[in-house]
Amino acid sequence: MITVIVFVLIGTITAAFFLYWALNSSPPRKSETSKETDFRDPLSTLSLLRLEPLPRSLMERVFSVEDWEFVERTAPKAVAERFKSERTALALDWITTIKSRVVTLMNIYRRVARQEANLTFSGEGMLFLRYAGFLFYCKVLGALLSVLGPFRVRQMAGNAMAAAEMLSDRYATILSVVKIERLAEFAEDSRAS
Amino acid sequence: MFTQVLWWMENILLSYLLIRGVQQGLWRRYPFFYSYIGYVLVESLLRYVAYMAYPHFYRILYWNTQLFSVALSFFLVLEIYNAILSQYPGAAKIARGGLLIVILFALSRLWIIKFFLIGVDVYDTPAMLERDLRLAQIISLAIILSTLVYYRVPIGKNTKGLVLGYGLYLGTAVGILAIHAFISADLGVWWGNSIQIASLIALLVWSFSLSSYCPNPPPPEESRLSEHYEVVATLTSEAISQATRYLGRAIRP
């Protein structure tokens, strides 16, 4: 009886999975932005991909612990709570930003790797595991931030900025080896996803 | 009466698919698929004749033709693999790796059954054998589809219809076959009707998606990545690791 239930479940999940895929996979689009944008300029390309470098000074101020200590000391409790919740929201935004950068990096990588006959099964497997681990990590960190608040994880800002800068650097390196005409396609895909 | 309606609908759709395939030249592009459709039509007519004229012979004919049909449908999976990934060697290589693992797993399972379960009849009924073969097809198709989604391989209406129609059929068929194998019933009316409804769903999807030729979008021209692939792969991998490490430090008080 268990076997029947398992197979019926497999069958139902399979049918639902294929139906979901068919309903949610978008039809292929023709890039229209390639004629309008000059993709030889790395900064404009990064901006189009929403990957422009983040200003460190701004984020240092936003995450300043001194600000929190000052507000906690002088403001009413309700104001301090409001301040804390807004800082938490900012911290969560940071995670989303870093996550979206890694997702875009992977999107670019996958789009070029799919035509690369020299890739290895083990290498791709490791990269996939790393990527899946990173996405999981973002979820865990987001949950921790929501529960503990940003001041328990106060290295967040510095690390997030370092991660953002490092990723921007990686983008620049990767974009330099990807054929420049194809950036329009990547940009459009990135915006759609 | 209902069975007759289903049977006629199935044959009409099979014929329509074949006619459109010839008219639109699709049979040249998807030869395995149209061979499979042609075989299913002939098989269906043969079964009808047997059912009407030689009812005792029907069961034997059904399972023999059905198991041949299942074997033939593996070529349909191959057709889908070719249609989707032939122009993307990187993605195709990964899918092949996944399919190889499935084949090795299936063969090792057979080996274990052969050498360690001597005397045990694993497949009491042909329905159980078909169920397991269909399951292998589901896993193969899922690997191809996962590769397609992961590498964002664009596909046209024809290929999408092939995948969706066959995926829906396999999902429905595995459930029905499992129930049939469990109750070990004779080929009753419910059995024939349920399998025919599963076929009809697939045929309707195929009739819609293969009514005219809609090719897959051509792959973009070759990038310069092949010259720097290892560098880019390492950079991407390092970038993800570093991002994880940076975020990891953040949770330390």
PDB file of C-alpha atoms in Angstrom, chain A residues 91-103 129-146 156 160 163 167, chain B residues 239-248 250-251:
ATOM      1  CA  ALA A  91      20.115  45.233   7.112  1.00  0.00           C
ATOM      2  CA  LEU A  92      17.680  42.904   5.404  1.00  0.00           C
ATOM      3  CA  ASP A  93      17.899  45.064   2.316  1.00  0.00           C
ATOM      4  CA  TRP A  94      21.632  44.567   2.387  1.00  0.00           C
ATOM      5  CA  ILE A  95      21.246  40.824   2.338  1.00  0.00           C
ATOM      6  CA  THR A  96      18.808  41.111  -0.557  1.00  0.00           C
ATOM      7  CA  THR A  97      21.290  43.309  -2.425  1.00  0.00           C
ATOM      8  CA  ILE A  98      24.180  40.897  -1.975  1.00  0.00           C
ATOM      9  CA  LYS A  99      21.940  37.974  -2.832  1.00  0.00           C
ATOM     10  CA  SER A 100      20.694  39.630  -6.011  1.00  0.00           C
ATOM     11  CA  ARG A 101      24.308  40.332  -7.027  1.00  0.00           C
ATOM     12  CA  VAL A 102      25.278  36.702  -6.621  1.00  0.00           C
ATOM     13  CA  VAL A 103      22.121  35.627  -8.459  1.00  0.00           C
ATOM     14  CA  LEU A 129      26.303  23.305  -4.210  1.00  0.00           C
ATOM     15  CA  ARG A 130      28.134  26.484  -3.267  1.00  0.00           C
ATOM     16  CA  TYR A 131      25.408  28.583  -4.840  1.00  0.00           C
ATOM     17  CA  ALA A 132      22.628  26.615  -3.156  1.00  0.00           C
ATOM     18  CA  GLY A 133      24.531  26.900   0.152  1.00  0.00           C
ATOM     19  CA  PHE A 134      24.843  30.643  -0.275  1.00  0.00           C
ATOM     20  CA  LEU A 135      21.121  31.048  -0.950  1.00  0.00           C
ATOM     21  CA  PHE A 136      20.342  28.939   2.109  1.00  0.00           C
ATOM     22  CA  TYR A 137      22.766  31.010   4.152  1.00  0.00           C
ATOM     23  CA  CYS A 138      21.024  34.213   3.096  1.00  0.00           C
ATOM     24  CA  LYS A 139      17.719  32.766   4.309  1.00  0.00           C
ATOM     25  CA  VAL A 140      19.219  31.802   7.686  1.00  0.00           C
ATOM     26  CA  LEU A 141      20.923  35.162   8.116  1.00  0.00           C
ATOM     27  CA  GLY A 142      17.729  36.994   7.176  1.00  0.00           C
ATOM     28  CA  ALA A 143      15.841  35.013   9.806  1.00  0.00           C
ATOM     29  CA  LEU A 144      18.544  35.713  12.441  1.00  0.00           C
ATOM     30  CA  LEU A 145      18.455  39.426  11.662  1.00  0.00           C
ATOM     31  CA  SER A 146      14.690  39.523  11.943  1.00  0.00           C
ATOM     32  CA  MET A 156      27.003  43.187   8.986  1.00  0.00           C
ATOM     33  CA  ALA A 160      28.229  43.401   3.345  1.00  0.00           C
ATOM     34  CA  ALA A 163      31.141  41.506  -0.227  1.00  0.00           C
ATOM     35  CA  LEU A 167      31.429  41.102  -6.237  1.00  0.00           C
TER      36      LEU A 167
ATOM     37  CA  ALA B 239      32.922  35.066  -5.476  1.00  0.00           C
ATOM     38  CA  ILE B 240      30.130  32.933  -4.031  1.00  0.00           C
ATOM     39  CA  SER B 241      32.429  31.481  -1.364  1.00  0.00           C
ATOM     40  CA  GLN B 242      33.659  34.916  -0.340  1.00  0.00           C
ATOM     41  CA  ALA B 243      30.150  36.330  -0.233  1.00  0.00           C
ATOM     42  CA  THR B 244      29.150  33.438   2.021  1.00  0.00           C
ATOM     43  CA  ARG B 245      32.177  33.995   4.267  1.00  0.00           C
ATOM     44  CA  TYR B 246      31.513  37.718   4.547  1.00  0.00           C
ATOM     45  CA  LEU B 247      27.935  37.093   5.507  1.00  0.00           C
ATOM     46  CA  GLY B 248      29.118  34.366   7.892  1.00  0.00           C
ATOM     47  CA  ALA B 250      28.312  39.044  10.189  1.00  0.00           C
ATOM     48  CA  ILE B 251      26.499  36.713  12.555  1.00  0.00           C
TER      49      ILE B 251
END
